[in-house]
Coordinates of C-alpha atoms in Angstrom, one line a residue:
X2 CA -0.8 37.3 -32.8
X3 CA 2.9 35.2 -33.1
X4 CA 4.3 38.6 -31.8
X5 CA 1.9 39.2 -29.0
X6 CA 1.9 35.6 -27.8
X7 CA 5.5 35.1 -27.6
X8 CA 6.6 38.4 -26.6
X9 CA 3.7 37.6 -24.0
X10 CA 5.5 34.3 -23.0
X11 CA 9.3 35.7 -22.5
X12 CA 7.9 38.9 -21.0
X13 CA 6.5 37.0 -18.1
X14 CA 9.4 34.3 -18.1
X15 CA 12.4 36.8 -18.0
X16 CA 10.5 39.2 -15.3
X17 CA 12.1 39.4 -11.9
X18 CA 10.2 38.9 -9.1
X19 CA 10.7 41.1 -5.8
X20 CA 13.0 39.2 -4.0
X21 CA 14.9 38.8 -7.3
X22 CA 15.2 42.7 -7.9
X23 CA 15.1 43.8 -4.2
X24 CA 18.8 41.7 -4.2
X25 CA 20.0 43.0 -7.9
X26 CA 19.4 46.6 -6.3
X27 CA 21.1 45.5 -2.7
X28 CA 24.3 45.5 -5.2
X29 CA 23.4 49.1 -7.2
X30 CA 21.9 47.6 -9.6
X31 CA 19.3 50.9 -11.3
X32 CA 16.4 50.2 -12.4
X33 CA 17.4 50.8 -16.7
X34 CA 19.8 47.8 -15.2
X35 CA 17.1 45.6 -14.0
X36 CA 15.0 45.9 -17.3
X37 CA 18.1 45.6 -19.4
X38 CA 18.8 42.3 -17.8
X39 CA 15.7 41.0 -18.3
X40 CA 15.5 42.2 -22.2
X41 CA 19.4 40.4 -22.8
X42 CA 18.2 37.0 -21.2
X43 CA 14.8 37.2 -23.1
X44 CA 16.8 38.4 -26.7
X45 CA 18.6 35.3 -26.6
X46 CA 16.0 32.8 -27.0
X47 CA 14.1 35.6 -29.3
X48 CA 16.9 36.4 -31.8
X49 CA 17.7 32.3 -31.9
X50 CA 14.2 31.5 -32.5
X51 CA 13.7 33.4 -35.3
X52 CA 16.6 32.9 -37.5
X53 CA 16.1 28.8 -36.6
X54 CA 12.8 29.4 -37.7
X55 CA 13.7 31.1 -41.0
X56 CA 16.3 28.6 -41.6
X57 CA 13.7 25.9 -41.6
X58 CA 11.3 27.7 -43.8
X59 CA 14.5 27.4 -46.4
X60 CA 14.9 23.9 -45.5
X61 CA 11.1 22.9 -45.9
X62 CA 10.6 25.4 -48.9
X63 CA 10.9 22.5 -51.5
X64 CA 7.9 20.9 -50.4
X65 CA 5.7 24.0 -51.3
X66 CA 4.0 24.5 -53.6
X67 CA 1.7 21.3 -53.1
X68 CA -1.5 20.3 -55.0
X69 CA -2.2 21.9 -58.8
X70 CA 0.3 24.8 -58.4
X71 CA 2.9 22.1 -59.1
X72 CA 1.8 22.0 -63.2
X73 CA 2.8 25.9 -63.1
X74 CA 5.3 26.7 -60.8
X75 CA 8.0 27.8 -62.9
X76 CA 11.6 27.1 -60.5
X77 CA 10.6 23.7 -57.7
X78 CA 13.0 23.5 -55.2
X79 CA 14.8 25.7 -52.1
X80 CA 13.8 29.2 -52.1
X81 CA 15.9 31.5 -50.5
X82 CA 14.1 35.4 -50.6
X83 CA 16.5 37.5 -49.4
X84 CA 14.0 40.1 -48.2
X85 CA 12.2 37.4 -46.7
X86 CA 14.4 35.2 -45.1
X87 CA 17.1 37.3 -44.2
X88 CA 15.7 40.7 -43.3
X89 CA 12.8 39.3 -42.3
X90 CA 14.3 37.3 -39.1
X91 CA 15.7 40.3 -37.7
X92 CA 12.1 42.7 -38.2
X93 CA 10.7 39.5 -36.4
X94 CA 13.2 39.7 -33.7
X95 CA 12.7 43.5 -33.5
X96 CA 8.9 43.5 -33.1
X97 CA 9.1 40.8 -30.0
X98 CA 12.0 42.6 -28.6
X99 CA 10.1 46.1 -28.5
X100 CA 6.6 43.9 -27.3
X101 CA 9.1 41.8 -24.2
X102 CA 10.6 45.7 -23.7
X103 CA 7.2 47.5 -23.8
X104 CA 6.0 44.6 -20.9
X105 CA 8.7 45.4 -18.5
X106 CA 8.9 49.0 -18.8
X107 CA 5.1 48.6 -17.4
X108 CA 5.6 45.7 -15.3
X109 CA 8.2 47.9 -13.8
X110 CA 6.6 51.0 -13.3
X111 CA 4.1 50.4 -10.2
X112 CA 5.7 47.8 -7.8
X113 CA 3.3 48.8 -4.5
X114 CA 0.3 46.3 -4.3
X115 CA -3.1 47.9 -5.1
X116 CA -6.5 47.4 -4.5
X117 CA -8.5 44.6 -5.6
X118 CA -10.6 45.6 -8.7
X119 CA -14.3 46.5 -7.1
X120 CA -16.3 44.6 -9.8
X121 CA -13.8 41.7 -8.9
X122 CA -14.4 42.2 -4.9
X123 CA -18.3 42.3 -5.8
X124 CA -18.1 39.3 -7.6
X125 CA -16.6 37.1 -5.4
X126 CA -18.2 38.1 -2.6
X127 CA -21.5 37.2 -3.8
X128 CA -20.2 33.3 -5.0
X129 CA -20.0 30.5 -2.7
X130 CA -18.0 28.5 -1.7
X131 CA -14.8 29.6 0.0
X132 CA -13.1 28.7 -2.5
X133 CA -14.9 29.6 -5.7
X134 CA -14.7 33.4 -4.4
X135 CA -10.9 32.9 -3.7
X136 CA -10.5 31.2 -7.1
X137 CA -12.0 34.0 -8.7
X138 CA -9.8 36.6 -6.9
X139 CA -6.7 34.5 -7.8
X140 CA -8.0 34.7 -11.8
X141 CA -8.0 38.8 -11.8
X142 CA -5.8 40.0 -9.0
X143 CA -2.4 40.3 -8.3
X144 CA -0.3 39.1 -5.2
X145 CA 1.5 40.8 -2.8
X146 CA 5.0 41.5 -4.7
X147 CA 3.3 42.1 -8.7
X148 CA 0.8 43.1 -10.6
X149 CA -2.6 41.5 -11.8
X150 CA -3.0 39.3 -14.7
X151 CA -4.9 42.5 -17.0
X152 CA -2.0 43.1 -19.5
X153 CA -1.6 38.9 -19.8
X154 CA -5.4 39.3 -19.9
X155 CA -5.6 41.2 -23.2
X156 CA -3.3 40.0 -25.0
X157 CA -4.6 36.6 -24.5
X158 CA -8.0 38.1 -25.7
X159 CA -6.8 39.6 -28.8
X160 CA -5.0 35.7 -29.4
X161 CA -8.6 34.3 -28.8
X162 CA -10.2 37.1 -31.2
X163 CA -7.9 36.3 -33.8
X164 CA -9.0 32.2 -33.4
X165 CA -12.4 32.9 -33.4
X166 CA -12.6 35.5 -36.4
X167 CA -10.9 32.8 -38.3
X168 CA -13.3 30.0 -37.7
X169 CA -16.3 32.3 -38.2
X170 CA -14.3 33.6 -41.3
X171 CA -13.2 30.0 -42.4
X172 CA -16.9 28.8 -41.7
X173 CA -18.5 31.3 -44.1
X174 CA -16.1 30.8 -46.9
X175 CA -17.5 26.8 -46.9
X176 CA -21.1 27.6 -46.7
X177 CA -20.2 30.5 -49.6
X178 CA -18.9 27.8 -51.9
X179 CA -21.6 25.0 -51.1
X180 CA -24.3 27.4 -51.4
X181 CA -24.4 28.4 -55.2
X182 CA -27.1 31.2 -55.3
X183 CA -24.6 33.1 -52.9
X184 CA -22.4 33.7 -56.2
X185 CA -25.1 33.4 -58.7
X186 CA -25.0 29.9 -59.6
X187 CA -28.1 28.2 -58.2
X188 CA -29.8 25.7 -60.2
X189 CA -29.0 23.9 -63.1
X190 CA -28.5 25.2 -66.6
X191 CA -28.0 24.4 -70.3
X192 CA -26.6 26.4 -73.2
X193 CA -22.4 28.0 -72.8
X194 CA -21.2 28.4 -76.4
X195 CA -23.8 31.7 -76.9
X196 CA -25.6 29.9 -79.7
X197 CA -29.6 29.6 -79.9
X198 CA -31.4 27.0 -77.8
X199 CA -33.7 24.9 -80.1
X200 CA -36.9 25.3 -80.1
X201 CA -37.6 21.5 -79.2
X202 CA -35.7 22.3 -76.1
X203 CA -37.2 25.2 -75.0
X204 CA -40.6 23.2 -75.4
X205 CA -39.2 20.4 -73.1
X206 CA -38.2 22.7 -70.4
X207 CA -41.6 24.3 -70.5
X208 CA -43.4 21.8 -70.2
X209 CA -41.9 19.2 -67.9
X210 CA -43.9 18.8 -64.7
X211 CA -40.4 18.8 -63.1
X212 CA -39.5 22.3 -63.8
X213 CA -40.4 25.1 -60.8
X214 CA -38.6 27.5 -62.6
X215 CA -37.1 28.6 -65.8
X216 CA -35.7 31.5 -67.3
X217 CA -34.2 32.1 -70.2
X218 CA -30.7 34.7 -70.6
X219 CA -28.5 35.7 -73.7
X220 CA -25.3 37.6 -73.1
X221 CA -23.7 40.6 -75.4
X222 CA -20.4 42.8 -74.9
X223 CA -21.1 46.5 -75.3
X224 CA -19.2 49.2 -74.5
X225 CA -19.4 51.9 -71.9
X226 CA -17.2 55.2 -72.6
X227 CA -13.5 53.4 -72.9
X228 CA -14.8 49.9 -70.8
X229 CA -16.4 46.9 -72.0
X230 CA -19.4 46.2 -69.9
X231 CA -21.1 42.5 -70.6
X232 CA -25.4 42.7 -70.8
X233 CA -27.3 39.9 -70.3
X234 CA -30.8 39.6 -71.5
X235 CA -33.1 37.7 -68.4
X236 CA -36.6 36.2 -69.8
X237 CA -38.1 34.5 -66.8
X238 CA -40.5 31.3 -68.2
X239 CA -41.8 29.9 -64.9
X240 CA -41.4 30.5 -61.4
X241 CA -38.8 32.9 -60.1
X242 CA -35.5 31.9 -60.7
X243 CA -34.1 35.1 -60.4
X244 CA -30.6 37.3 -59.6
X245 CA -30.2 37.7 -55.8
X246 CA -30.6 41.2 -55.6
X247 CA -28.2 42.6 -53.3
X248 CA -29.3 46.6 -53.4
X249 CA -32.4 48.4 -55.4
X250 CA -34.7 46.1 -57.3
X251 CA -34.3 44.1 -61.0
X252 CA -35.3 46.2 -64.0
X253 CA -38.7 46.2 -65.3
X254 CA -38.3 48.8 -68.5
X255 CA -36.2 48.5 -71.1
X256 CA -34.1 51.5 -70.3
X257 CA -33.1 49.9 -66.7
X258 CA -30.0 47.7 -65.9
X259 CA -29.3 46.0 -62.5
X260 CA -25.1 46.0 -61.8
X261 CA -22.8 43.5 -60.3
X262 CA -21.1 45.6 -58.1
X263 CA -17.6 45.4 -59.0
X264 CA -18.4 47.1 -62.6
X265 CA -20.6 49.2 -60.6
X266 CA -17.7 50.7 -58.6
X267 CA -15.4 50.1 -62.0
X268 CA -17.9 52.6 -63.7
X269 CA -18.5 55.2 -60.9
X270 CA -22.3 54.7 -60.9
X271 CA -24.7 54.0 -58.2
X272 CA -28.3 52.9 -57.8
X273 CA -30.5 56.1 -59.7
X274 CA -27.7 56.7 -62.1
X275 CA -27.8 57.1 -65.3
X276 CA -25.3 54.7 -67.6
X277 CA -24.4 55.3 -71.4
X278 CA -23.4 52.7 -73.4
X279 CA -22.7 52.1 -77.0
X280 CA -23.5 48.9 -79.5
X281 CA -23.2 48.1 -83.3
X282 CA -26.8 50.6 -83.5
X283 CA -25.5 53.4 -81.3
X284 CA -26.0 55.0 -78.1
X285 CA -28.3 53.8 -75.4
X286 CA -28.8 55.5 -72.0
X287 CA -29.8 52.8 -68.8
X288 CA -30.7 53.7 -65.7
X289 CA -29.1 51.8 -62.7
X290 CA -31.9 50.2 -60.5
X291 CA -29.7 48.3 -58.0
X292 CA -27.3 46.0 -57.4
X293 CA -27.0 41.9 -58.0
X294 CA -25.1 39.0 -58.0
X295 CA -24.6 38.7 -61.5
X296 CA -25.4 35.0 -62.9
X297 CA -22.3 33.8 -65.2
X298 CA -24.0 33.3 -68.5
X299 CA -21.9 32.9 -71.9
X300 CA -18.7 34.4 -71.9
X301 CA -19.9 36.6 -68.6
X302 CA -17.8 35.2 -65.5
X303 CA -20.8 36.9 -63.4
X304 CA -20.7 37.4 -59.4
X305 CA -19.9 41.2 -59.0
X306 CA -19.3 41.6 -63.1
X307 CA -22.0 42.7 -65.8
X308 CA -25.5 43.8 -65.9
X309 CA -29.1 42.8 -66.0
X310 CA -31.7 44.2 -68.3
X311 CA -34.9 42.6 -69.1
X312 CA -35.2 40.9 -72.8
X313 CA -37.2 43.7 -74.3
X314 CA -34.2 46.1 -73.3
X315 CA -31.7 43.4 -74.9
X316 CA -33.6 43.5 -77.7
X317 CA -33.4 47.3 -77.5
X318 CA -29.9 47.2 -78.2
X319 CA -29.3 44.0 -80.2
X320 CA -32.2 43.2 -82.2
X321 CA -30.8 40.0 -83.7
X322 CA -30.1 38.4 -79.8
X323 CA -31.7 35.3 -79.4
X324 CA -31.8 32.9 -76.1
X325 CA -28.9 31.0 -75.6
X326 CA -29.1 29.6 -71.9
X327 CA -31.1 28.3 -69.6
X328 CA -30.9 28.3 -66.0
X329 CA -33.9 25.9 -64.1
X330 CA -35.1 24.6 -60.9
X331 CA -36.6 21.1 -60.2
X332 CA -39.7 20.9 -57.6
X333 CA -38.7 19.7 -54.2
X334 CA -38.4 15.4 -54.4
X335 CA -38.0 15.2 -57.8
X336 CA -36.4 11.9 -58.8
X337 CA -32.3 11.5 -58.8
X338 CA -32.4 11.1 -62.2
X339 CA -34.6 14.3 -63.7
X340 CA -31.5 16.0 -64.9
X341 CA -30.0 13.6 -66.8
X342 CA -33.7 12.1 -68.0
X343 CA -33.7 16.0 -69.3
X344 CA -30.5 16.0 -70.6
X345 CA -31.5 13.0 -72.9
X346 CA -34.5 14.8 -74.1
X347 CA -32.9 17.8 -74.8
X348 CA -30.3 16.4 -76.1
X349 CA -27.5 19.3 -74.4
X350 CA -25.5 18.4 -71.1
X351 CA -27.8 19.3 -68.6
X352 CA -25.7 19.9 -65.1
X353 CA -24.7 22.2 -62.4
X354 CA -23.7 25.6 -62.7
X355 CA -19.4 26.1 -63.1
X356 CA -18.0 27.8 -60.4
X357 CA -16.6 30.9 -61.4
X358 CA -13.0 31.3 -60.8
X359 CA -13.4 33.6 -57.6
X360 CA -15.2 30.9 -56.5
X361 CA -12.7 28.0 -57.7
X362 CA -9.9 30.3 -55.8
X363 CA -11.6 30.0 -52.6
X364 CA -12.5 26.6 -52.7
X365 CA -8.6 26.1 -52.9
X366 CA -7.7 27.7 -49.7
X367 CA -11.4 27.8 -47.9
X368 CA -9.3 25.8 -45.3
X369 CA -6.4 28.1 -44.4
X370 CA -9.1 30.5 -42.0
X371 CA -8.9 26.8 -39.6
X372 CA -5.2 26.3 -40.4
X373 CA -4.5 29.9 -38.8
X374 CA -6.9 29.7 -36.3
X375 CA -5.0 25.9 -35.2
X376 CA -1.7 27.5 -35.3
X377 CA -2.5 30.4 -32.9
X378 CA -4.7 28.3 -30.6
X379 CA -1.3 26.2 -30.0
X380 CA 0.1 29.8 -29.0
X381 CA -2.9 30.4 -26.6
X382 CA -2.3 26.9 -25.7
X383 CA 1.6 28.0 -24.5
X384 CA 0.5 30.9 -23.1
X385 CA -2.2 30.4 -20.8
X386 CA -0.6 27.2 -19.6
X387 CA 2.7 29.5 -18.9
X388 CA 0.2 31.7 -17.4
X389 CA -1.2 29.3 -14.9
X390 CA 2.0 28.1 -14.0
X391 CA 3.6 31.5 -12.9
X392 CA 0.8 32.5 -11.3
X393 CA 0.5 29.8 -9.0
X394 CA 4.3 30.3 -8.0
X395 CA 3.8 33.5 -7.5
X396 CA 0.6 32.6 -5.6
X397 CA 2.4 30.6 -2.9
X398 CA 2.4 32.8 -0.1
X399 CA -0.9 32.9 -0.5
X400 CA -1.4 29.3 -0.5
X401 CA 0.5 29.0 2.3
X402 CA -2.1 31.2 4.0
X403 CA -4.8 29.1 3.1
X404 CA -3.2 26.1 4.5
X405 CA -2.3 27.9 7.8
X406 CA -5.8 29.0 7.9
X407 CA -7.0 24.9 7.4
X408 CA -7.4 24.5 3.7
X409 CA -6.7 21.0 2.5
X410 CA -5.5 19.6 -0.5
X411 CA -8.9 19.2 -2.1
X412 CA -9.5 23.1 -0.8
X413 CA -6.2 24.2 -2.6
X414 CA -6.9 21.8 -6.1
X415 CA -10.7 23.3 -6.3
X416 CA -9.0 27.2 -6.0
X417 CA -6.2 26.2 -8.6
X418 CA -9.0 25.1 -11.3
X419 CA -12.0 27.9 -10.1
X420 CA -9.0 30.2 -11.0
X421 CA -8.2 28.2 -14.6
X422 CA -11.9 28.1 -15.0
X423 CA -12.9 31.8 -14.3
X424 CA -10.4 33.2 -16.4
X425 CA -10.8 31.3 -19.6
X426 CA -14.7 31.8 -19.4
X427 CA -13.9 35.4 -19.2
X428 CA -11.2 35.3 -21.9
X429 CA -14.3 33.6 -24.3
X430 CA -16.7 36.0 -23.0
X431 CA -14.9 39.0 -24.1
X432 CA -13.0 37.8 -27.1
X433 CA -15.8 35.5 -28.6
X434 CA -17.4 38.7 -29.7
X435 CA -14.8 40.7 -31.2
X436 CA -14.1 37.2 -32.9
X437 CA -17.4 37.0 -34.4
X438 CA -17.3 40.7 -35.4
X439 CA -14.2 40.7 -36.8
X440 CA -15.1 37.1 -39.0
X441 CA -17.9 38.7 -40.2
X442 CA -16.4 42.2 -41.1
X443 CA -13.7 40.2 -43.0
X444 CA -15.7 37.9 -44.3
X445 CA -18.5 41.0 -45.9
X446 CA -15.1 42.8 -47.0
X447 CA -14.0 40.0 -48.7
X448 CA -17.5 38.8 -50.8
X449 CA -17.9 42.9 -51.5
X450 CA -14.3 42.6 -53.4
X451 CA -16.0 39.6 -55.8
X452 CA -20.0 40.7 -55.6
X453 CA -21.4 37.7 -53.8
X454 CA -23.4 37.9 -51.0
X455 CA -22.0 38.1 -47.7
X456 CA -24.5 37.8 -44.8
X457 CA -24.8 34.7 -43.3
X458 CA -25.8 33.3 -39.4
X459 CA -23.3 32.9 -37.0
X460 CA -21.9 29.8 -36.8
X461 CA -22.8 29.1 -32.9
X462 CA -22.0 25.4 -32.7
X463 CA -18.3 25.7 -33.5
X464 CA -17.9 28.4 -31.6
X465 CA -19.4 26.7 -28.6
X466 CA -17.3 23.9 -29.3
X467 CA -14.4 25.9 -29.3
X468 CA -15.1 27.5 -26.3
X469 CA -15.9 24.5 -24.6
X470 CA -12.9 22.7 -25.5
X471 CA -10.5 26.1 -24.4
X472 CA -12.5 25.6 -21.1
X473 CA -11.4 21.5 -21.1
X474 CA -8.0 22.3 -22.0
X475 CA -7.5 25.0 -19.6
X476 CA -8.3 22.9 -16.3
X477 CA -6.3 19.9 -18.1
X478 CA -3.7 22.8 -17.7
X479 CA -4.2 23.8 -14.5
X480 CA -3.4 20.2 -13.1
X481 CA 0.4 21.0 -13.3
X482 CA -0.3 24.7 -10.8
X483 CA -2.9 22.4 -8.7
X484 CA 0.0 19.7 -8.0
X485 CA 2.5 22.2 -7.0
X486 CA 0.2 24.0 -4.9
X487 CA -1.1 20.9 -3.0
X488 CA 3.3 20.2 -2.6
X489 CA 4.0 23.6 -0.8
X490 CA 4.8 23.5 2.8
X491 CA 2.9 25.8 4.7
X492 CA 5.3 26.4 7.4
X493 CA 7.9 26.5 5.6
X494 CA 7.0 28.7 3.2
X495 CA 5.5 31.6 5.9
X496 CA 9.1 31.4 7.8
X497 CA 10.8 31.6 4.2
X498 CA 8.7 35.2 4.2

């Protein structure tokens, strides 16, 4: 997105207009001349750019790493990575070169003027006013001497996209982490060295008016051909307080297991499968009934890791297992303090589920989806306000027209921000989309490589607010283009053409 947006920006900045190149060629200039000339002013700002930029990555590097990382990081400091800091300027370099080089090769190749769009022309016949349609045809179409705004267009979409996937992405990761059944955590829970739960205990749990659901686990290590494979034994008391089942169903025979799927893809078996594993007794053969997030119990991280079988087929293969955790829910308005009136009957820490460590990781850098998505909408910022700019110069002629033809200064401010207003609706109305898509794909890709669950509803209000405050911005833009247009000289202008 860096690449597209500022290859974007120089592209547009270094292209010659036609009065520009109709006098270079006046003097035999060829057209390989023209371009060249354009790509040796543009390389200057691109190649000084980048290695500044790379310098002050070097400079700032001893501020990073920030927060725990600091306790582990073996050499604080300046970093300098070779492959990084010094190759990696002129790769930058290269790619915005070849993007600024790919722009006026294309830019160059049709100079004549060309038709209107008709799905543009249909559109702004059918608006009113005056100048809402000619707004709308300054937005899309190009003047007299270049090319429509299309290739700025799309690149300014896939910017947008890129924004918008990582707030949907960066919105999904929070509600993952402050939703615990999403990773298998829901609820609260007693019991984590793997010894037996009193019987005392069970008998307050059971019978607490408090409780809506309880059930009971015990985790054992077996083996499957050369891979350890962790079983837990599920005994629901009350209620259903149950794995989130993700594919298939939960075993209900003691010859069926239910998978997190990460050591469902680490053992090559699928729903219907049969799985052989091995304990101190011998050989057992489970059949694979689905897929679940896997609830970390004992020395079982859980999520995507481990299997489910009911307590009769725990029993099948470790006689001697006894319950060793709890997991429970309390009925809706229970009072603030049940769990820790619990915790003193029972006499065990009665608390929240731990995050497992995939979830820990993400808590740590759940933000980074919003610090991207900041960074690149200052890039869209640059580019659509460099956009505005050179299209109302290279509008002026036209302007000039429309002030010939009568149009005051409110006429030519209203066209200036129809234009502004009309093409960032557009740009939110085809990116917002791919955005969302491309959050969401990420975002399922991303939970599939840990087993939680990855659906979720699309977060409209940000979105919305996003989109509303691109449209905001834009116009707040398009006050520099509307000055300078309401400044042109009509006369002047026309005998200057």
């Amino acid at each position: 997105a860096a690449v597209a947006t500022a290859g974007q920006l120089l592209g547009r900045q270094h292209r010659l207009t036609g009065a520009e190149r109709n006098a270079l060629r006046s003097i035999g200039m060829t057209r390989h001349q023209l371009i060249g000339d354009s790509l040796a002013r543009a390389a200057v700002p691109i190649v000084a750019g980048a290695f500044g930029s790379f310098a002050l990555a070097v400079a700032c590097s001893g501020l990073f790493p920030r927060g725990f990382v600091t306790q582990i990081e073996p050499s604080p400091g300046v970093r300098l990575d070779p492959l990084v800091h010094l190759v990696g300027p002129v790769v930058l370099a290269g790619l915005i070169l070849g993007w600024v080089a790919i722009g006026l090769v294309v830019a160059d190749r049709e100079r004549l003027p060309r038709a209107n769009p008709p799905f543009i022309e249909a559109i702004a016949e059918t608006v009113r006013p005056v100048q809402t349609a000619t707004g709308v045809r300054f937005a899309f179409t190009g003047g007299r001497d270049h090319r429509g705004p299309m290739a700025s267009f799309v690149g300014l979409v896939a910017v947008l996209g890129v924004v918008i996937a990582a707030l949907t992405l960066g919105t999904y990761l929070r509600e993952l982490v402050s939703q615990p059944e999403r990773y298998g955590s829901a609820g609260f829970g007693i019991g984590s060295g793997g010894e037996q739960i009193p019987e005392t205990a069970r008998a307050v749990l059971e019978n607490d008016a408090e409780v809506a659901a309880l059930t009971y686990y015990r985790t054992i290590t077996v083996s499957a051909g050369s891979q350890s494979l962790d079983i837990t034994g599920m005994q629901p008391q009350r209620g259903e307080l149950l794995p989130d089942v993700l594919a298939g169903r939960l075993p209900q025979s003691a010859d069926e297991v239910i998978l997190g799927s990460l050591d469902a893809r680490r053992l090559g078996v699928a729903i219907g499968d049969s799985l052989r594993i091995s304990s101190d007794l011998g050989d057992f053969v489970l059949r694979v009934t689905g897929l679940a997030v896997i609830p970390g119990i004992d020395q079982n991280d859980g999520i995507g890791e481990g299997g489910i079988v009911t307590w009769a087929g725990l029993e099948r293969i470790d006689p001697s297992a006894s319950m060793s955790a709890a997991r429970f829910d309390l009925q809706p308005g229970a009072p603030a303090d049940t769990a820790s009136r619990l915790s003193s009957l029972l006499g065990m820490e009665v608390g929240s589920s731990q995050q497992p460590g995939a979830i820990l990781n993400i808590d740590r850098v759940r933000n980074i989806p919003f610090l991207v998505a900041a960074v690149l909408a200052l890039f869209l910022t640059l580019s659509l306000t460099q956009q505005l700019v050179i299209s109302a110069r290279r509008r002026r002629r036209d302007v000039a027209i429309l002030k010939a033809l009568g149009a005051d200064r409110t006429f030519v401010t209203e066209v200036v921000h129809v234009q502004a207003t009309a093409f960032s609706v557009a740009l939110v109305a085809v990116a917002a989309p791919l955005g969302i898509i491309g959050g969401r794909l990420v975002f399922r890709l991303f939970t599939s490589s840990i087993g939680a669950r990855g659906d979720g509803a699309v977060p409209v209000v940000p979105l919305m607010i996003a989109g509303l405050a691109l449209l905001v911005l834009t116009n707040l833009v398009a006050v520099i283009p509307a000055g300078r247009a309401r400044r042109i000289n009509a006369a002047l202008r026309l005998d200057q053409e």
